[in-house]
Amino acid sequence: MWAVGGVLSYSLGMLGLGSGRVVDSSATSPLISSMSAAATEGMEFVAAFESEYGGLRTRPNFVAEGFIGALPRSRHAYKLLFVYLHSPEHPDTPVFSERTLCNEALAPFVNENFIVWG
């Protein structure tokens, strides 16, 4: 629960919607170490998605970094952040990924107008 609150607070702060209070740097060290794990998870997801769906003609260009890294990237590119939550256990995931997410009309639109994170 704390990590989610920390990510949400940080995200709102990146968007200029935070509380504006200064956070003690010693309190952020656990958050920083967990961001490294999040970045690793982001890179693992991109590799797994590319392995599974890389043979398709079009697909979203996921950024290979954590959510916290994708936020400033979207801000600097002046694009919205497209967040895709992937569940390999769900029975409809392969069909959705192949027919919708990697659709020849949708994927180029998403790549052109969004920073894509999953």
Short mmCIF file of C-alpha atoms in Angstrom, two decimals:
data_model
loop_
_atom_site.label_atom_id
_atom_site.label_comp_id
_atom_site.label_asym_id
_atom_site.label_seq_id
_atom_site.Cartn_x
_atom_site.Cartn_y
_atom_site.Cartn_z
CA MET A 1 0.00 0.00 0.00
CA TRP A 2 2.86 2.41 0.85
CA ALA A 3 4.56 1.86 -2.51
CA VAL A 4 1.34 2.64 -4.39
CA GLY A 5 0.86 5.82 -2.36
CA GLY A 6 4.48 6.80 -2.99
CA VAL A 7 4.18 6.22 -6.74
CA LEU A 8 0.88 8.10 -6.86
CA SER A 9 2.27 11.03 -4.87
CA TYR A 10 5.38 11.15 -7.03
CA SER A 11 3.29 10.92 -10.21
CA LEU A 12 1.04 13.77 -9.11
CA GLY A 13 4.09 15.81 -8.20
CA MET A 14 5.57 15.21 -11.67
CA LEU A 15 2.36 16.55 -13.15
CA GLY A 16 2.45 19.58 -10.87
CA LEU A 17 -0.51 18.39 -8.84
CA GLY A 18 1.33 17.32 -5.68
CA SER A 19 1.04 18.77 -2.22
CA GLY A 20 4.18 20.83 -2.67
CA ARG A 21 5.69 19.65 0.59
CA VAL A 22 9.37 18.80 0.77
CA VAL A 23 10.13 15.16 1.44
CA ASP A 24 13.06 14.11 3.61
CA SER A 25 15.63 12.32 1.42
CA SER A 26 16.04 9.52 3.95
CA ALA A 27 12.34 8.74 3.54
CA THR A 28 12.73 8.37 -0.24
CA SER A 29 15.56 5.84 -0.24
CA PRO A 30 13.23 2.78 -0.02
CA LEU A 31 11.18 4.26 -2.87
CA ILE A 32 14.28 4.77 -5.00
CA SER A 33 15.46 1.19 -4.46
CA SER A 34 12.00 -0.11 -5.40
CA MET A 35 12.06 1.99 -8.58
CA SER A 36 15.10 0.06 -9.72
CA ALA A 37 13.06 -3.14 -9.36
CA ALA A 38 10.19 -1.48 -11.25
CA ALA A 39 12.52 -0.52 -14.09
CA THR A 40 13.74 -4.13 -14.23
CA GLU A 41 10.14 -5.36 -14.38
CA GLY A 42 9.44 -2.89 -17.19
CA MET A 43 12.36 -4.19 -19.22
CA GLU A 44 11.31 -7.80 -18.57
CA PHE A 45 7.77 -7.06 -19.73
CA VAL A 46 8.97 -5.46 -22.96
CA ALA A 47 11.24 -8.45 -23.65
CA ALA A 48 8.42 -10.94 -22.94
CA PHE A 49 5.93 -9.01 -25.08
CA GLU A 50 8.42 -8.77 -27.96
CA SER A 51 9.12 -12.48 -27.65
CA GLU A 52 5.42 -13.35 -27.75
CA TYR A 53 4.15 -10.80 -30.29
CA GLY A 54 7.31 -9.54 -32.01
CA GLY A 55 6.45 -11.37 -35.22
CA LEU A 56 3.38 -9.21 -35.82
CA ARG A 57 3.69 -6.40 -38.38
CA THR A 58 2.60 -3.68 -35.98
CA ARG A 59 2.75 -3.42 -32.22
CA PRO A 60 3.04 -0.73 -29.57
CA ASN A 61 6.56 0.56 -28.92
CA PHE A 62 6.69 0.04 -25.16
CA VAL A 63 9.34 1.99 -23.28
CA ALA A 64 11.68 -0.38 -21.43
CA GLU A 65 11.67 1.39 -18.09
CA GLY A 66 9.64 1.71 -14.94
CA PHE A 67 6.49 3.78 -14.60
CA ILE A 68 8.38 6.56 -12.80
CA GLY A 69 10.82 6.76 -15.71
CA ALA A 70 8.03 6.82 -18.29
CA LEU A 71 6.28 9.79 -16.64
CA PRO A 72 8.96 12.42 -17.34
CA ARG A 73 9.51 10.93 -20.80
CA SER A 74 5.85 11.57 -21.64
CA ARG A 75 5.99 15.04 -20.14
CA HIS A 76 9.08 16.02 -22.13
CA ALA A 77 7.58 14.60 -25.34
CA TYR A 78 4.30 16.46 -24.67
CA LYS A 79 2.40 13.19 -25.05
CA LEU A 80 -0.02 11.36 -22.81
CA LEU A 81 1.17 8.18 -21.12
CA PHE A 82 -0.61 5.08 -22.49
CA VAL A 83 -0.58 2.49 -19.69
CA TYR A 84 -1.21 -1.13 -20.61
CA LEU A 85 -1.73 -3.61 -17.79
CA HIS A 86 -0.96 -7.08 -19.12
CA SER A 87 -2.17 -10.34 -17.55
CA PRO A 88 -0.68 -13.46 -19.13
CA GLU A 89 -3.03 -15.57 -16.99
CA HIS A 90 -6.22 -14.12 -18.49
CA PRO A 91 -7.63 -16.34 -21.28
CA ASP A 92 -8.44 -13.36 -23.55
CA THR A 93 -4.98 -11.77 -23.38
CA PRO A 94 -3.51 -13.38 -26.54
CA VAL A 95 -6.58 -12.51 -28.64
CA PHE A 96 -6.71 -8.94 -27.29
CA SER A 97 -2.98 -8.43 -27.83
CA GLU A 98 -3.00 -9.76 -31.38
CA ARG A 99 -6.31 -8.35 -32.66
CA THR A 100 -6.67 -5.09 -30.74
CA LEU A 101 -3.41 -3.87 -29.20
CA CYS A 102 -1.34 -4.85 -32.24
CA ASN A 103 -4.03 -3.90 -34.75
CA GLU A 104 -2.65 -2.26 -37.91
CA ALA A 105 -4.75 0.87 -37.31
CA LEU A 106 -4.43 1.17 -33.53
CA ALA A 107 -0.73 0.45 -32.92
CA PRO A 108 0.62 3.19 -35.24
CA PHE A 109 -1.86 5.69 -33.76
CA VAL A 110 -0.79 4.82 -30.22
CA ASN A 111 2.91 4.98 -31.15
CA GLU A 112 2.49 8.38 -32.80
CA ASN A 113 0.44 10.03 -30.07
CA PHE A 114 1.44 8.40 -26.79
CA ILE A 115 4.38 7.19 -24.78
CA VAL A 116 3.51 3.51 -24.28
CA TRP A 117 4.26 1.78 -20.97
CA GLY A 118 3.30 -1.70 -19.83
#
